Every structure is written in structure tokens, then in C-alpha cells.
mmCIF file with all atom_site columns, C-alpha atoms in Angstrom:
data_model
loop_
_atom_site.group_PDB
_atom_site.id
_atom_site.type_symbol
_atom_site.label_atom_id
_atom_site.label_alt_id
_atom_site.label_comp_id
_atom_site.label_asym_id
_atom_site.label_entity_id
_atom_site.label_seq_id
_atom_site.pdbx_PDB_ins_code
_atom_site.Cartn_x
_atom_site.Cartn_y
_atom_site.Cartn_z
_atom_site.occupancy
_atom_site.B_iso_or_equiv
_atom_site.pdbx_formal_charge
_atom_site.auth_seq_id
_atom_site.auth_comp_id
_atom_site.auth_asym_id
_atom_site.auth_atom_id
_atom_site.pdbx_PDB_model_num
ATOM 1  C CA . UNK Z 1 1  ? -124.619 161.373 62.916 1.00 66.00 ? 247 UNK Z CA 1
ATOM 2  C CA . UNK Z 1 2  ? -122.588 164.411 61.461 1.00 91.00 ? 248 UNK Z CA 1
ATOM 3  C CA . UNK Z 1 3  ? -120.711 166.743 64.010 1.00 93.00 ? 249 UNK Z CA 1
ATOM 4  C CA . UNK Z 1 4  ? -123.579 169.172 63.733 1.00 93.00 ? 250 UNK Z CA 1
ATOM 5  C CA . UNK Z 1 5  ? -126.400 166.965 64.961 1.00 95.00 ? 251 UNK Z CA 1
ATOM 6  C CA . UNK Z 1 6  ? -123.992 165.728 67.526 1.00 93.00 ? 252 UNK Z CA 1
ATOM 7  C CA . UNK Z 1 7  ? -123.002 168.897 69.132 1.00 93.00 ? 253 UNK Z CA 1
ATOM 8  C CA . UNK Z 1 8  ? -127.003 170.175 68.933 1.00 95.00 ? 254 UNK Z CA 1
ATOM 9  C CA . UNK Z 1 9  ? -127.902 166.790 70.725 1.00 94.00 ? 255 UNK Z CA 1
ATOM 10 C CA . UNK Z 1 10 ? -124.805 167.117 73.157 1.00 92.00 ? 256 UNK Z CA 1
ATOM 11 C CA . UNK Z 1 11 ? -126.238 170.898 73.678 1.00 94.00 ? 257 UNK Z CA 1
ATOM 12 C CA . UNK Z 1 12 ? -129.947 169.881 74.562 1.00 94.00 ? 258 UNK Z CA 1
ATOM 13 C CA . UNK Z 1 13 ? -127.992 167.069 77.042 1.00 91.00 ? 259 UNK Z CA 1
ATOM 14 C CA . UNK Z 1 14 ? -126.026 169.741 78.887 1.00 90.00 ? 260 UNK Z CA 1
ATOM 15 C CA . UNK Z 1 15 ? -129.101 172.246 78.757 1.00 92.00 ? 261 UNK Z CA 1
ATOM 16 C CA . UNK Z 1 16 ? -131.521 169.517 80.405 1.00 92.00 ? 262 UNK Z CA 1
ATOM 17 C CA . UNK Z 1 17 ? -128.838 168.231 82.545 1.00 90.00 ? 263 UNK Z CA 1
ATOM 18 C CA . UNK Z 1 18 ? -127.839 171.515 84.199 1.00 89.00 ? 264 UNK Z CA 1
ATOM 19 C CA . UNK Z 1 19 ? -131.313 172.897 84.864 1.00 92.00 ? 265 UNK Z CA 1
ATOM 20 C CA . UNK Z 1 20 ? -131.619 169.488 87.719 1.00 91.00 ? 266 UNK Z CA 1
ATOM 21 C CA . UNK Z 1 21 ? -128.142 170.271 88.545 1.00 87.00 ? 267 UNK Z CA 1
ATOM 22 C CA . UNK Z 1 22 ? -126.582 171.282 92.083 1.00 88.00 ? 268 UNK Z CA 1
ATOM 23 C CA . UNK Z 1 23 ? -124.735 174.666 92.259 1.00 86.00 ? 269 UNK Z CA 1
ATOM 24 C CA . UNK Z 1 24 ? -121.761 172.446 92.926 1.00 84.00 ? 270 UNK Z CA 1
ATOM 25 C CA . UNK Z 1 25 ? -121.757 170.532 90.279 1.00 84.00 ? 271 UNK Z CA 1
ATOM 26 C CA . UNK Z 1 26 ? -122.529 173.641 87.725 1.00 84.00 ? 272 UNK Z CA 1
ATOM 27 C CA . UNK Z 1 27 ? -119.239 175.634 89.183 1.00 83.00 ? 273 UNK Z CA 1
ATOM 28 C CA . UNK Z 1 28 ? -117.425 172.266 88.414 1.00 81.00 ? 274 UNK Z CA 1
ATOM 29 C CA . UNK Z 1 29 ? -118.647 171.774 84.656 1.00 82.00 ? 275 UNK Z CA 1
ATOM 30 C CA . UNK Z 1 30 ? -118.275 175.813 84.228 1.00 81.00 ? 276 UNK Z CA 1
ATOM 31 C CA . UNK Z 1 31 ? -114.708 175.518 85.697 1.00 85.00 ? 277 UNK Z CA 1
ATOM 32 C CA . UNK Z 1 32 ? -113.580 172.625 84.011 1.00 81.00 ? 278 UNK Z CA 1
ATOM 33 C CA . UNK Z 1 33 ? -111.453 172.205 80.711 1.00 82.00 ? 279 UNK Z CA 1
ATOM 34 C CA . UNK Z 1 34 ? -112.642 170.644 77.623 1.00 79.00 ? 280 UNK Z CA 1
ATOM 35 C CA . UNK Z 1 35 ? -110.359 167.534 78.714 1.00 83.00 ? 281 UNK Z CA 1
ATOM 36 C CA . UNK Z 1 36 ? -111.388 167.773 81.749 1.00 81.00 ? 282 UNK Z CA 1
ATOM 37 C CA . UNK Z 1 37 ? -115.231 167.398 80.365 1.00 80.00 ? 283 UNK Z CA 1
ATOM 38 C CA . UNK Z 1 38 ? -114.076 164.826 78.412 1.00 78.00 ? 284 UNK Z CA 1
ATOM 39 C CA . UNK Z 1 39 ? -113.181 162.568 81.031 1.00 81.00 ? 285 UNK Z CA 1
ATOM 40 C CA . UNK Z 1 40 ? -115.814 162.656 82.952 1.00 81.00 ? 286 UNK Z CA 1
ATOM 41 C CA . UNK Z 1 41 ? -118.486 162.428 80.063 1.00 82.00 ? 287 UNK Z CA 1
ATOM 42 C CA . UNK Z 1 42 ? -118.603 158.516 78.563 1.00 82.00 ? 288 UNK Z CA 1
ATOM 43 C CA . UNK Z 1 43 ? -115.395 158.157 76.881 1.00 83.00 ? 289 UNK Z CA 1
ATOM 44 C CA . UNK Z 1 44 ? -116.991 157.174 73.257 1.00 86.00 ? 290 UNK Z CA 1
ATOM 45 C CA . UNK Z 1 45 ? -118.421 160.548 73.269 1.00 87.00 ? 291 UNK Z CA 1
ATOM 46 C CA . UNK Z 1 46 ? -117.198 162.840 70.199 1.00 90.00 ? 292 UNK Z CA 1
ATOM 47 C CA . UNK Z 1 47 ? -115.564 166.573 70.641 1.00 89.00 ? 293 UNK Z CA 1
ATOM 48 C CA . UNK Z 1 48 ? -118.981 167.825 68.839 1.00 92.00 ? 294 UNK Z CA 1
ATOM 49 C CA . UNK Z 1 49 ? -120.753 166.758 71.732 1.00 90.00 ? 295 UNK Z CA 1
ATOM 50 C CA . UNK Z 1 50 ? -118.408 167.587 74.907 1.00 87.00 ? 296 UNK Z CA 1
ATOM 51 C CA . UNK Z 1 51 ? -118.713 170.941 73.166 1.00 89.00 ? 297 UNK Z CA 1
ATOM 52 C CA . UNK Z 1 52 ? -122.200 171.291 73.023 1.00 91.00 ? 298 UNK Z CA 1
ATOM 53 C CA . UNK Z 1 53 ? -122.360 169.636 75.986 1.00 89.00 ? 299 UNK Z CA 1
ATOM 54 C CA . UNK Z 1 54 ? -120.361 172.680 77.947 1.00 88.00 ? 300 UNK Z CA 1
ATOM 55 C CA . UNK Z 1 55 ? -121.895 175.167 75.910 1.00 91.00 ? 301 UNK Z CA 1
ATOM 56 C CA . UNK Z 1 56 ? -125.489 174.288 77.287 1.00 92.00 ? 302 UNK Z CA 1
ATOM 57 C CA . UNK Z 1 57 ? -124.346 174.112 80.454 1.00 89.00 ? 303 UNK Z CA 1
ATOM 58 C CA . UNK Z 1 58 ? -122.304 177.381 80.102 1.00 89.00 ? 304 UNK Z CA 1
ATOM 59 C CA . UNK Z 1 59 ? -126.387 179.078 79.127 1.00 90.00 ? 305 UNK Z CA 1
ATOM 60 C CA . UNK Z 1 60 ? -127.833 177.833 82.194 1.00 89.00 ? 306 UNK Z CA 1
ATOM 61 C CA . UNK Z 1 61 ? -125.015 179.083 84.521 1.00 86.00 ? 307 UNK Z CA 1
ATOM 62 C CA . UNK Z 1 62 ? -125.643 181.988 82.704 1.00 88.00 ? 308 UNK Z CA 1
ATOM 63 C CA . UNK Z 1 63 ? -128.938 182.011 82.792 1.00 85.00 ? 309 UNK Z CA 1
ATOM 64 C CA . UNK Z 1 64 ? -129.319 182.509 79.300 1.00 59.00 ? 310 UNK Z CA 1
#
């Protein structure tokens, strides 16, 4: 998979996973470092992803 597809599929993940998510555990992805994101995401995950990841998150806390 090349670091595009990965951080659009890490980017869907985060968008689907923060619209189920509790207010609590937004604030704590939101506030969180990139190494802290990567540590709690599986550890075989790639940067593309923990990016995308945080920035779907980052749209629903948003509410973009």
C-alpha cells in the first residue's frame, strides 16, 4: 500500500471511529501528540496512517 492510500484509509478509520466516540475520548485523541497516537494505535501501524488517523479525528472534533 503506498503512504497515500495508507493515510486516506487511516483518515476514513479516524473519521468513522470518532463519530461513535465519547467526548472523552475525542479531547484525548485531539490533545494527544503524534507519539502519543502512535502508541496507543497497533504498533505495526505506519506514520501515513497515525496521520490520517488524527487528521479525521481532528474534522469531527471540528465538526468539519
Amino acid at each position: 500500500m503506498d503512504a497515500e492510500e495508507d493515510r486516506q484509509r487511516g483518515l476514513e478509520l479516524g473519521r468513522r471511529w470518532a463519530e461513535h466516540a465519547s467526548a472523552h475520548e475525542l479531547a484525548t485523541m485531539v490533545s494527544g501528540s503524534f507519539d502519543d497516537l502512535s502508541q496507543i494505535l497497533p504498533s505495526d501501524t505506519s506514520d501515513h496512517f497515525v496521520g490520517g488517523f488524527r487528521e479525521g479525528v481532528l474534522r469531527v472534533w471540528r465538526g468539519a
